[in-house]
mmCIF file with all atom_site columns, C-alpha atoms in Angstrom:
data_model
loop_
_atom_site.group_PDB
_atom_site.id
_atom_site.type_symbol
_atom_site.label_atom_id
_atom_site.label_alt_id
_atom_site.label_comp_id
_atom_site.label_asym_id
_atom_site.label_entity_id
_atom_site.label_seq_id
_atom_site.pdbx_PDB_ins_code
_atom_site.Cartn_x
_atom_site.Cartn_y
_atom_site.Cartn_z
_atom_site.occupancy
_atom_site.B_iso_or_equiv
_atom_site.pdbx_formal_charge
_atom_site.auth_seq_id
_atom_site.auth_comp_id
_atom_site.auth_asym_id
_atom_site.auth_atom_id
_atom_site.pdbx_PDB_model_num
ATOM 1   C CA . MET A 1 1   ? 11.474  -28.092 20.007  1.00 0.00 ? 825  MET A CA 1
ATOM 2   C CA . LYS A 1 2   ? 10.791  -24.930 22.020  1.00 0.00 ? 826  LYS A CA 1
ATOM 3   C CA . GLN A 1 3   ? 11.830  -22.793 19.040  1.00 0.00 ? 827  GLN A CA 1
ATOM 4   C CA . PHE A 1 4   ? 9.494   -24.741 16.761  1.00 0.00 ? 828  PHE A CA 1
ATOM 5   C CA . TRP A 1 5   ? 6.489   -23.959 18.983  1.00 0.00 ? 829  TRP A CA 1
ATOM 6   C CA . LEU A 1 6   ? 7.538   -20.339 19.307  1.00 0.00 ? 830  LEU A CA 1
ATOM 7   C CA . VAL A 1 7   ? 7.594   -20.040 15.509  1.00 0.00 ? 831  VAL A CA 1
ATOM 8   C CA . MET A 1 8   ? 4.225   -21.810 15.177  1.00 0.00 ? 832  MET A CA 1
ATOM 9   C CA . VAL A 1 9   ? 2.533   -19.612 17.800  1.00 0.00 ? 833  VAL A CA 1
ATOM 10  C CA . SER A 1 10  ? 4.047   -16.507 16.181  1.00 0.00 ? 834  SER A CA 1
ATOM 11  C CA . MET A 1 11  ? 2.723   -17.538 12.773  1.00 0.00 ? 835  MET A CA 1
ATOM 12  C CA . VAL A 1 12  ? -0.789  -18.025 14.099  1.00 0.00 ? 836  VAL A CA 1
ATOM 13  C CA . TRP A 1 13  ? -0.721  -14.768 16.081  1.00 0.00 ? 837  TRP A CA 1
ATOM 14  C CA . PHE A 1 14  ? 0.636   -12.717 13.170  1.00 0.00 ? 838  PHE A CA 1
ATOM 15  C CA . SER A 1 15  ? -1.930  -14.282 10.826  1.00 0.00 ? 839  SER A CA 1
ATOM 16  C CA . ILE A 1 16  ? -4.729  -13.177 13.143  1.00 0.00 ? 840  ILE A CA 1
ATOM 17  C CA . VAL A 1 17  ? -3.300  -9.661  13.417  1.00 0.00 ? 841  VAL A CA 1
ATOM 18  C CA . ILE A 1 18  ? -2.804  -9.381  9.665   1.00 0.00 ? 842  ILE A CA 1
ATOM 19  C CA . MET A 1 19  ? -6.240  -10.763 8.794   1.00 0.00 ? 843  MET A CA 1
ATOM 20  C CA . GLY A 1 20  ? -7.978  -8.339  11.148  1.00 0.00 ? 844  GLY A CA 1
ATOM 21  C CA . VAL A 1 21  ? -7.485  -5.314  8.860   1.00 0.00 ? 845  VAL A CA 1
ATOM 22  C CA . GLU A 1 22  ? -9.732  -4.519  5.893   1.00 0.00 ? 846  GLU A CA 1
ATOM 23  C CA . GLU A 1 23  ? -7.826  -4.461  2.607   1.00 0.00 ? 847  GLU A CA 1
ATOM 24  C CA . ARG A 1 24  ? -8.450  -2.347  -0.468  1.00 0.00 ? 848  ARG A CA 1
ATOM 25  C CA . PRO A 1 25  ? -10.616 -4.607  -2.679  1.00 0.00 ? 849  PRO A CA 1
ATOM 26  C CA . TYR A 1 26  ? -9.579  -5.629  -6.192  1.00 0.00 ? 850  TYR A CA 1
ATOM 27  C CA . LYS A 1 27  ? -10.236 -8.338  -8.761  1.00 0.00 ? 851  LYS A CA 1
ATOM 28  C CA . VAL A 1 28  ? -7.354  -10.297 -10.296 1.00 0.00 ? 852  VAL A CA 1
ATOM 29  C CA . ILE A 1 29  ? -7.900  -10.479 -14.049 1.00 0.00 ? 853  ILE A CA 1
ATOM 30  C CA . LYS A 1 30  ? -4.588  -12.148 -14.927 1.00 0.00 ? 854  LYS A CA 1
ATOM 31  C CA . GLN A 1 31  ? -1.896  -13.866 -12.869 1.00 0.00 ? 855  GLN A CA 1
ATOM 32  C CA . ASP A 1 32  ? 1.600   -14.914 -13.921 1.00 0.00 ? 856  ASP A CA 1
ATOM 33  C CA . GLY A 1 33  ? 3.582   -16.175 -10.925 1.00 0.00 ? 857  GLY A CA 1
ATOM 34  C CA . LYS A 1 34  ? 3.846   -13.338 -8.407  1.00 0.00 ? 858  LYS A CA 1
ATOM 35  C CA . ILE A 1 35  ? 2.667   -10.763 -10.936 1.00 0.00 ? 859  ILE A CA 1
ATOM 36  C CA . GLU A 1 36  ? -1.015  -9.874  -11.160 1.00 0.00 ? 860  GLU A CA 1
ATOM 37  C CA . ILE A 1 37  ? -3.064  -7.562  -13.348 1.00 0.00 ? 861  ILE A CA 1
ATOM 38  C CA . ARG A 1 38  ? -5.834  -6.169  -11.140 1.00 0.00 ? 862  ARG A CA 1
ATOM 39  C CA . ASP A 1 39  ? -8.977  -4.132  -11.509 1.00 0.00 ? 863  ASP A CA 1
ATOM 40  C CA . TYR A 1 40  ? -9.668  -1.767  -8.616  1.00 0.00 ? 864  TYR A CA 1
ATOM 41  C CA . GLN A 1 41  ? -13.152 -0.347  -8.221  1.00 0.00 ? 865  GLN A CA 1
ATOM 42  C CA . ARG A 1 42  ? -14.072 2.808   -6.317  1.00 0.00 ? 866  ARG A CA 1
ATOM 43  C CA . VAL A 1 43  ? -12.138 3.719   -3.202  1.00 0.00 ? 867  VAL A CA 1
ATOM 44  C CA . VAL A 1 44  ? -11.650 6.901   -1.197  1.00 0.00 ? 868  VAL A CA 1
ATOM 45  C CA . SER A 1 45  ? -8.225  7.789   0.113   1.00 0.00 ? 869  SER A CA 1
ATOM 46  C CA . ALA A 1 46  ? -6.702  10.335  2.447   1.00 0.00 ? 870  ALA A CA 1
ATOM 47  C CA . GLU A 1 47  ? -3.374  11.513  1.057   1.00 0.00 ? 871  GLU A CA 1
ATOM 48  C CA . VAL A 1 48  ? -0.518  13.658  2.325   1.00 0.00 ? 872  VAL A CA 1
ATOM 49  C CA . THR A 1 49  ? 2.557   14.851  0.438   1.00 0.00 ? 873  THR A CA 1
ATOM 50  C CA . THR A 1 50  ? 5.727   15.319  2.466   1.00 0.00 ? 874  THR A CA 1
ATOM 51  C CA . MET A 1 51  ? 9.258   16.211  1.458   1.00 0.00 ? 875  MET A CA 1
ATOM 52  C CA . GLY A 1 52  ? 12.515  14.389  2.111   1.00 0.00 ? 876  GLY A CA 1
ATOM 53  C CA . ASP A 1 53  ? 13.892  10.908  1.670   1.00 0.00 ? 877  ASP A CA 1
ATOM 54  C CA . ARG A 1 54  ? 11.345  8.101   1.516   1.00 0.00 ? 878  ARG A CA 1
ATOM 55  C CA . GLY A 1 55  ? 11.752  6.886   5.102   1.00 0.00 ? 879  GLY A CA 1
ATOM 56  C CA . GLU A 1 56  ? 11.545  10.310  6.725   1.00 0.00 ? 880  GLU A CA 1
ATOM 57  C CA . ALA A 1 57  ? 8.751   11.570  4.465   1.00 0.00 ? 881  ALA A CA 1
ATOM 58  C CA . ALA A 1 58  ? 6.698   8.394   4.940   1.00 0.00 ? 882  ALA A CA 1
ATOM 59  C CA . SER A 1 59  ? 7.026   8.585   8.732   1.00 0.00 ? 883  SER A CA 1
ATOM 60  C CA . ASP A 1 60  ? 5.953   12.228  8.779   1.00 0.00 ? 884  ASP A CA 1
ATOM 61  C CA . ALA A 1 61  ? 2.961   11.547  6.515   1.00 0.00 ? 885  ALA A CA 1
ATOM 62  C CA . PHE A 1 62  ? 1.990   8.420   8.451   1.00 0.00 ? 886  PHE A CA 1
ATOM 63  C CA . ARG A 1 63  ? 1.760   10.397  11.714  1.00 0.00 ? 887  ARG A CA 1
ATOM 64  C CA . ILE A 1 64  ? -0.425  13.053  10.051  1.00 0.00 ? 888  ILE A CA 1
ATOM 65  C CA . LEU A 1 65  ? -2.769  10.419  8.602   1.00 0.00 ? 889  LEU A CA 1
ATOM 66  C CA . VAL A 1 66  ? -2.955  8.424   11.847  1.00 0.00 ? 890  VAL A CA 1
ATOM 67  C CA . ARG A 1 67  ? -4.112  11.536  13.707  1.00 0.00 ? 891  ARG A CA 1
ATOM 68  C CA . PHE A 1 68  ? -6.801  12.003  11.041  1.00 0.00 ? 892  PHE A CA 1
ATOM 69  C CA . ILE A 1 69  ? -8.183  8.457   11.371  1.00 0.00 ? 893  ILE A CA 1
ATOM 70  C CA . GLN A 1 70  ? -7.938  8.623   15.185  1.00 0.00 ? 894  GLN A CA 1
ATOM 71  C CA . GLY A 1 71  ? -10.500 11.418  15.192  1.00 0.00 ? 895  GLY A CA 1
ATOM 72  C CA . GLN A 1 72  ? -8.583  14.641  14.574  1.00 0.00 ? 896  GLN A CA 1
ATOM 73  C CA . ASN A 1 73  ? -11.069 15.615  11.875  1.00 0.00 ? 897  ASN A CA 1
ATOM 74  C CA . ALA A 1 74  ? -14.108 17.895  11.596  1.00 0.00 ? 898  ALA A CA 1
ATOM 75  C CA . THR A 1 75  ? -16.536 15.370  13.131  1.00 0.00 ? 899  THR A CA 1
ATOM 76  C CA . GLN A 1 76  ? -14.060 13.801  15.588  1.00 0.00 ? 900  GLN A CA 1
ATOM 77  C CA . THR A 1 77  ? -14.839 10.436  14.005  1.00 0.00 ? 901  THR A CA 1
ATOM 78  C CA . SER A 1 78  ? -12.444 7.518   14.355  1.00 0.00 ? 902  SER A CA 1
ATOM 79  C CA . ILE A 1 79  ? -11.880 5.580   11.145  1.00 0.00 ? 903  ILE A CA 1
ATOM 80  C CA . ALA A 1 80  ? -10.681 1.975   11.018  1.00 0.00 ? 904  ALA A CA 1
ATOM 81  C CA . MET A 1 81  ? -7.149  1.402   9.756   1.00 0.00 ? 905  MET A CA 1
ATOM 82  C CA . THR A 1 82  ? -7.024  -0.428  6.431   1.00 0.00 ? 906  THR A CA 1
ATOM 83  C CA . ALA A 1 83  ? -4.277  -1.909  4.298   1.00 0.00 ? 907  ALA A CA 1
ATOM 84  C CA . PRO A 1 84  ? -2.220  -1.166  2.396   1.00 0.00 ? 908  PRO A CA 1
ATOM 85  C CA . VAL A 1 85  ? -0.538  2.127   3.120   1.00 0.00 ? 909  VAL A CA 1
ATOM 86  C CA . SER A 1 86  ? 0.714   3.351   -0.238  1.00 0.00 ? 910  SER A CA 1
ATOM 87  C CA . GLN A 1 87  ? 3.630   5.565   -1.177  1.00 0.00 ? 911  GLN A CA 1
ATOM 88  C CA . SER A 1 88  ? 4.502   7.139   -4.513  1.00 0.00 ? 912  SER A CA 1
ATOM 89  C CA . ARG A 1 89  ? 7.144   9.623   -5.543  1.00 0.00 ? 913  ARG A CA 1
ATOM 90  C CA . ASP A 1 90  ? 6.158   13.232  -6.080  1.00 0.00 ? 914  ASP A CA 1
ATOM 91  C CA . ASP A 1 91  ? 7.748   15.041  -9.020  1.00 0.00 ? 915  ASP A CA 1
ATOM 92  C CA . GLU A 1 92  ? 9.452   17.523  -6.691  1.00 0.00 ? 916  GLU A CA 1
ATOM 93  C CA . GLN A 1 93  ? 11.450  15.338  -4.269  1.00 0.00 ? 917  GLN A CA 1
ATOM 94  C CA . GLY A 1 94  ? 8.474   14.553  -2.083  1.00 0.00 ? 918  GLY A CA 1
ATOM 95  C CA . TRP A 1 95  ? 6.331   11.513  -1.380  1.00 0.00 ? 919  TRP A CA 1
ATOM 96  C CA . HIS A 1 96  ? 2.586   10.980  -1.564  1.00 0.00 ? 920  HIS A CA 1
ATOM 97  C CA . VAL A 1 97  ? 1.406   8.686   1.242   1.00 0.00 ? 921  VAL A CA 1
ATOM 98  C CA . SER A 1 98  ? -2.172  7.384   1.256   1.00 0.00 ? 922  SER A CA 1
ATOM 99  C CA . PHE A 1 99  ? -4.497  5.603   3.643   1.00 0.00 ? 923  PHE A CA 1
ATOM 100 C CA . PHE A 1 100 ? -7.515  3.983   1.994   1.00 0.00 ? 924  PHE A CA 1
ATOM 101 C CA . MET A 1 101 ? -10.835 4.482   3.704   1.00 0.00 ? 925  MET A CA 1
ATOM 102 C CA . PRO A 1 102 ? -13.038 1.494   4.622   1.00 0.00 ? 926  PRO A CA 1
ATOM 103 C CA . LYS A 1 103 ? -15.172 0.396   1.656   1.00 0.00 ? 927  LYS A CA 1
ATOM 104 C CA . HIS A 1 104 ? -18.433 1.590   3.241   1.00 0.00 ? 928  HIS A CA 1
ATOM 105 C CA . MET A 1 105 ? -17.182 5.203   3.103   1.00 0.00 ? 929  MET A CA 1
ATOM 106 C CA . ASN A 1 106 ? -17.559 7.584   0.186   1.00 0.00 ? 930  ASN A CA 1
ATOM 107 C CA . LEU A 1 107 ? -16.716 11.242  -0.451  1.00 0.00 ? 931  LEU A CA 1
ATOM 108 C CA . ASP A 1 108 ? -19.856 12.333  1.415   1.00 0.00 ? 932  ASP A CA 1
ATOM 109 C CA . THR A 1 109 ? -19.206 10.235  4.529   1.00 0.00 ? 933  THR A CA 1
ATOM 110 C CA . VAL A 1 110 ? -15.453 10.701  5.034   1.00 0.00 ? 934  VAL A CA 1
ATOM 111 C CA . PRO A 1 111 ? -14.929 13.367  7.707   1.00 0.00 ? 935  PRO A CA 1
ATOM 112 C CA . LYS A 1 112 ? -13.422 16.650  6.542   1.00 0.00 ? 936  LYS A CA 1
ATOM 113 C CA . PRO A 1 113 ? -9.757  16.915  7.549   1.00 0.00 ? 937  PRO A CA 1
ATOM 114 C CA . ILE A 1 114 ? -8.764  19.630  9.991   1.00 0.00 ? 938  ILE A CA 1
ATOM 115 C CA . ASP A 1 115 ? -5.147  19.445  8.791   1.00 0.00 ? 939  ASP A CA 1
ATOM 116 C CA . SER A 1 116 ? -4.945  21.262  5.443   1.00 0.00 ? 940  SER A CA 1
ATOM 117 C CA . ARG A 1 117 ? -2.126  18.946  4.281   1.00 0.00 ? 941  ARG A CA 1
ATOM 118 C CA . ILE A 1 118 ? -4.608  16.055  3.966   1.00 0.00 ? 942  ILE A CA 1
ATOM 119 C CA . ARG A 1 119 ? -6.423  15.639  0.647   1.00 0.00 ? 943  ARG A CA 1
ATOM 120 C CA . ILE A 1 120 ? -9.441  13.358  0.277   1.00 0.00 ? 944  ILE A CA 1
ATOM 121 C CA . LYS A 1 121 ? -9.623  11.709  -3.149  1.00 0.00 ? 945  LYS A CA 1
ATOM 122 C CA . GLU A 1 122 ? -11.885 9.235   -4.887  1.00 0.00 ? 946  GLU A CA 1
ATOM 123 C CA . LEU A 1 123 ? -10.196 6.732   -7.176  1.00 0.00 ? 947  LEU A CA 1
ATOM 124 C CA . ILE A 1 124 ? -12.466 5.000   -9.687  1.00 0.00 ? 948  ILE A CA 1
ATOM 125 C CA . ASP A 1 125 ? -11.905 2.038   -12.028 1.00 0.00 ? 949  ASP A CA 1
ATOM 126 C CA . ILE A 1 126 ? -8.117  1.816   -12.132 1.00 0.00 ? 950  ILE A CA 1
ATOM 127 C CA . GLN A 1 127 ? -6.122  -1.126  -13.434 1.00 0.00 ? 951  GLN A CA 1
ATOM 128 C CA . TYR A 1 128 ? -2.734  -1.948  -11.935 1.00 0.00 ? 952  TYR A CA 1
ATOM 129 C CA . ALA A 1 129 ? 0.002   -4.470  -12.491 1.00 0.00 ? 953  ALA A CA 1
ATOM 130 C CA . ALA A 1 130 ? 1.336   -5.676  -9.133  1.00 0.00 ? 954  ALA A CA 1
ATOM 131 C CA . ILE A 1 131 ? 4.156   -7.819  -7.839  1.00 0.00 ? 955  ILE A CA 1
ATOM 132 C CA . ARG A 1 132 ? 4.050   -9.160  -4.283  1.00 0.00 ? 956  ARG A CA 1
ATOM 133 C CA . PHE A 1 133 ? 7.109   -9.833  -2.112  1.00 0.00 ? 957  PHE A CA 1
ATOM 134 C CA . SER A 1 134 ? 8.111   -10.189 1.515   1.00 0.00 ? 958  SER A CA 1
ATOM 135 C CA . GLY A 1 135 ? 11.012  -8.754  3.482   1.00 0.00 ? 959  GLY A CA 1
ATOM 136 C CA . PHE A 1 136 ? 12.035  -5.262  4.430   1.00 0.00 ? 960  PHE A CA 1
ATOM 137 C CA . SER A 1 137 ? 11.055  -2.215  2.393   1.00 0.00 ? 961  SER A CA 1
ATOM 138 C CA . SER A 1 138 ? 14.721  -1.485  1.713   1.00 0.00 ? 962  SER A CA 1
ATOM 139 C CA . ARG A 1 139 ? 15.806  0.433   -1.366  1.00 0.00 ? 963  ARG A CA 1
ATOM 140 C CA . TYR A 1 140 ? 17.432  -2.766  -2.692  1.00 0.00 ? 964  TYR A CA 1
ATOM 141 C CA . ASN A 1 141 ? 14.274  -4.883  -2.233  1.00 0.00 ? 965  ASN A CA 1
ATOM 142 C CA . LEU A 1 142 ? 12.033  -2.208  -3.771  1.00 0.00 ? 966  LEU A CA 1
ATOM 143 C CA . ASP A 1 143 ? 14.375  -1.640  -6.737  1.00 0.00 ? 967  ASP A CA 1
ATOM 144 C CA . LYS A 1 144 ? 14.703  -5.382  -7.386  1.00 0.00 ? 968  LYS A CA 1
ATOM 145 C CA . HIS A 1 145 ? 10.947  -5.985  -7.547  1.00 0.00 ? 969  HIS A CA 1
ATOM 146 C CA . GLU A 1 146 ? 10.244  -2.743  -9.365  1.00 0.00 ? 970  GLU A CA 1
ATOM 147 C CA . LYS A 1 147 ? 12.663  -3.842  -12.106 1.00 0.00 ? 971  LYS A CA 1
ATOM 148 C CA . LYS A 1 148 ? 11.057  -7.306  -12.326 1.00 0.00 ? 972  LYS A CA 1
ATOM 149 C CA . LEU A 1 149 ? 7.595   -5.800  -12.747 1.00 0.00 ? 973  LEU A CA 1
ATOM 150 C CA . ARG A 1 150 ? 8.730   -3.108  -15.200 1.00 0.00 ? 974  ARG A CA 1
ATOM 151 C CA . ASP A 1 151 ? 10.589  -5.708  -17.317 1.00 0.00 ? 975  ASP A CA 1
ATOM 152 C CA . TYR A 1 152 ? 7.505   -7.951  -17.329 1.00 0.00 ? 976  TYR A CA 1
ATOM 153 C CA . LEU A 1 153 ? 5.268   -5.107  -18.491 1.00 0.00 ? 977  LEU A CA 1
ATOM 154 C CA . VAL A 1 154 ? 7.685   -4.041  -21.229 1.00 0.00 ? 978  VAL A CA 1
ATOM 155 C CA . ASN A 1 155 ? 8.222   -7.636  -22.425 1.00 0.00 ? 979  ASN A CA 1
ATOM 156 C CA . HIS A 1 156 ? 4.446   -8.243  -22.531 1.00 0.00 ? 980  HIS A CA 1
ATOM 157 C CA . GLU A 1 157 ? 3.838   -4.902  -24.289 1.00 0.00 ? 981  GLU A CA 1
ATOM 158 C CA . TYR A 1 158 ? 1.637   -3.274  -21.660 1.00 0.00 ? 982  TYR A CA 1
ATOM 159 C CA . ASN A 1 159 ? 1.176   0.485   -21.741 1.00 0.00 ? 983  ASN A CA 1
ATOM 160 C CA . PHE A 1 160 ? 1.718   1.768   -18.215 1.00 0.00 ? 984  PHE A CA 1
ATOM 161 C CA . LEU A 1 161 ? 2.589   4.872   -16.240 1.00 0.00 ? 985  LEU A CA 1
ATOM 162 C CA . ASP A 1 162 ? 6.238   4.453   -15.313 1.00 0.00 ? 986  ASP A CA 1
ATOM 163 C CA . LYS A 1 163 ? 5.696   5.809   -11.820 1.00 0.00 ? 987  LYS A CA 1
ATOM 164 C CA . PRO A 1 164 ? 5.608   3.004   -9.241  1.00 0.00 ? 988  PRO A CA 1
ATOM 165 C CA . THR A 1 165 ? 3.428   2.905   -6.172  1.00 0.00 ? 989  THR A CA 1
ATOM 166 C CA . TYR A 1 166 ? 4.702   1.016   -3.124  1.00 0.00 ? 990  TYR A CA 1
ATOM 167 C CA . ALA A 1 167 ? 2.101   -0.754  -0.999  1.00 0.00 ? 991  ALA A CA 1
ATOM 168 C CA . PHE A 1 168 ? 2.801   -2.000  2.525   1.00 0.00 ? 992  PHE A CA 1
ATOM 169 C CA . TYR A 1 169 ? 0.294   -4.213  4.323   1.00 0.00 ? 993  TYR A CA 1
ATOM 170 C CA . ASN A 1 170 ? 1.849   -4.856  7.724   1.00 0.00 ? 994  ASN A CA 1
ATOM 171 C CA . PRO A 1 171 ? 2.875   -2.971  10.854  1.00 0.00 ? 995  PRO A CA 1
ATOM 172 C CA . PRO A 1 172 ? 6.626   -2.677  11.468  1.00 0.00 ? 996  PRO A CA 1
ATOM 173 C CA . TYR A 1 173 ? 6.660   -5.276  14.257  1.00 0.00 ? 997  TYR A CA 1
ATOM 174 C CA . VAL A 1 174 ? 5.707   -8.074  11.844  1.00 0.00 ? 998  VAL A CA 1
ATOM 175 C CA . PRO A 1 175 ? 8.817   -10.164 11.051  1.00 0.00 ? 999  PRO A CA 1
ATOM 176 C CA . PRO A 1 176 ? 10.138  -9.499  7.522   1.00 0.00 ? 1000 PRO A CA 1
ATOM 177 C CA . PHE A 1 177 ? 9.411   -13.021 6.257   1.00 0.00 ? 1001 PHE A CA 1
ATOM 178 C CA . PHE A 1 178 ? 5.688   -12.536 7.122   1.00 0.00 ? 1002 PHE A CA 1
ATOM 179 C CA . ARG A 1 179 ? 5.382   -9.096  5.536   1.00 0.00 ? 1003 ARG A CA 1
ATOM 180 C CA . ARG A 1 180 ? 3.388   -8.384  2.426   1.00 0.00 ? 1004 ARG A CA 1
ATOM 181 C CA . ASN A 1 181 ? 4.764   -5.647  0.204   1.00 0.00 ? 1005 ASN A CA 1
ATOM 182 C CA . GLU A 1 182 ? 3.866   -4.771  -3.351  1.00 0.00 ? 1006 GLU A CA 1
ATOM 183 C CA . ILE A 1 183 ? 5.009   -2.632  -6.241  1.00 0.00 ? 1007 ILE A CA 1
ATOM 184 C CA . LEU A 1 184 ? 2.238   -1.402  -8.556  1.00 0.00 ? 1008 LEU A CA 1
ATOM 185 C CA . PHE A 1 185 ? 2.235   0.313   -11.949 1.00 0.00 ? 1009 PHE A CA 1
ATOM 186 C CA . GLU A 1 186 ? -0.971  1.808   -13.324 1.00 0.00 ? 1010 GLU A CA 1
ATOM 187 C CA . ILE A 1 187 ? -1.991  0.224   -16.624 1.00 0.00 ? 1011 ILE A CA 1
ATOM 188 C CA . ILE A 1 188 ? -3.130  2.642   -19.336 1.00 0.00 ? 1012 ILE A CA 1
ATOM 189 C CA . LYS A 1 189 ? -6.370  1.242   -20.757 1.00 0.00 ? 1013 LYS A CA 1
#
């Protein structure tokens, strides 16, 4: 009985923690099980490209971007953390890691980075196919869901950029069964 209450309290606590972070807004235009076709409107991102394997490169980029949103920028402005943190493969053995800025920010209001490795970008009117899953962000789990989404898109004759983006919504202390992860492919309109 004690374990039951521990699980229940954990679920409530993690739900509060997870719900307290602004998420990148989108509109679902089609849903088929865990796969969604989404329209994303305008968003500004801060992006860093780092070299190495995914885990090491993502950790390095994450630290750089955290310093930026904690106020190590031209105006010393703190910026709220949002979700997800996205990762995509660079063509030269590196990884692009992005933080999305809160929706009230635009290119004119995002502070200028002090660190020259940070690029500020505006993304406008992009359509993605996404598949959501829980668990660890292991190579096996990512490959499995990437294949499911790619097969779905091919079987349903979508034109898409065959370069996946990984999206992670939760901090590392969230238990794997509560985590929200996604694989996204950009749809060519």
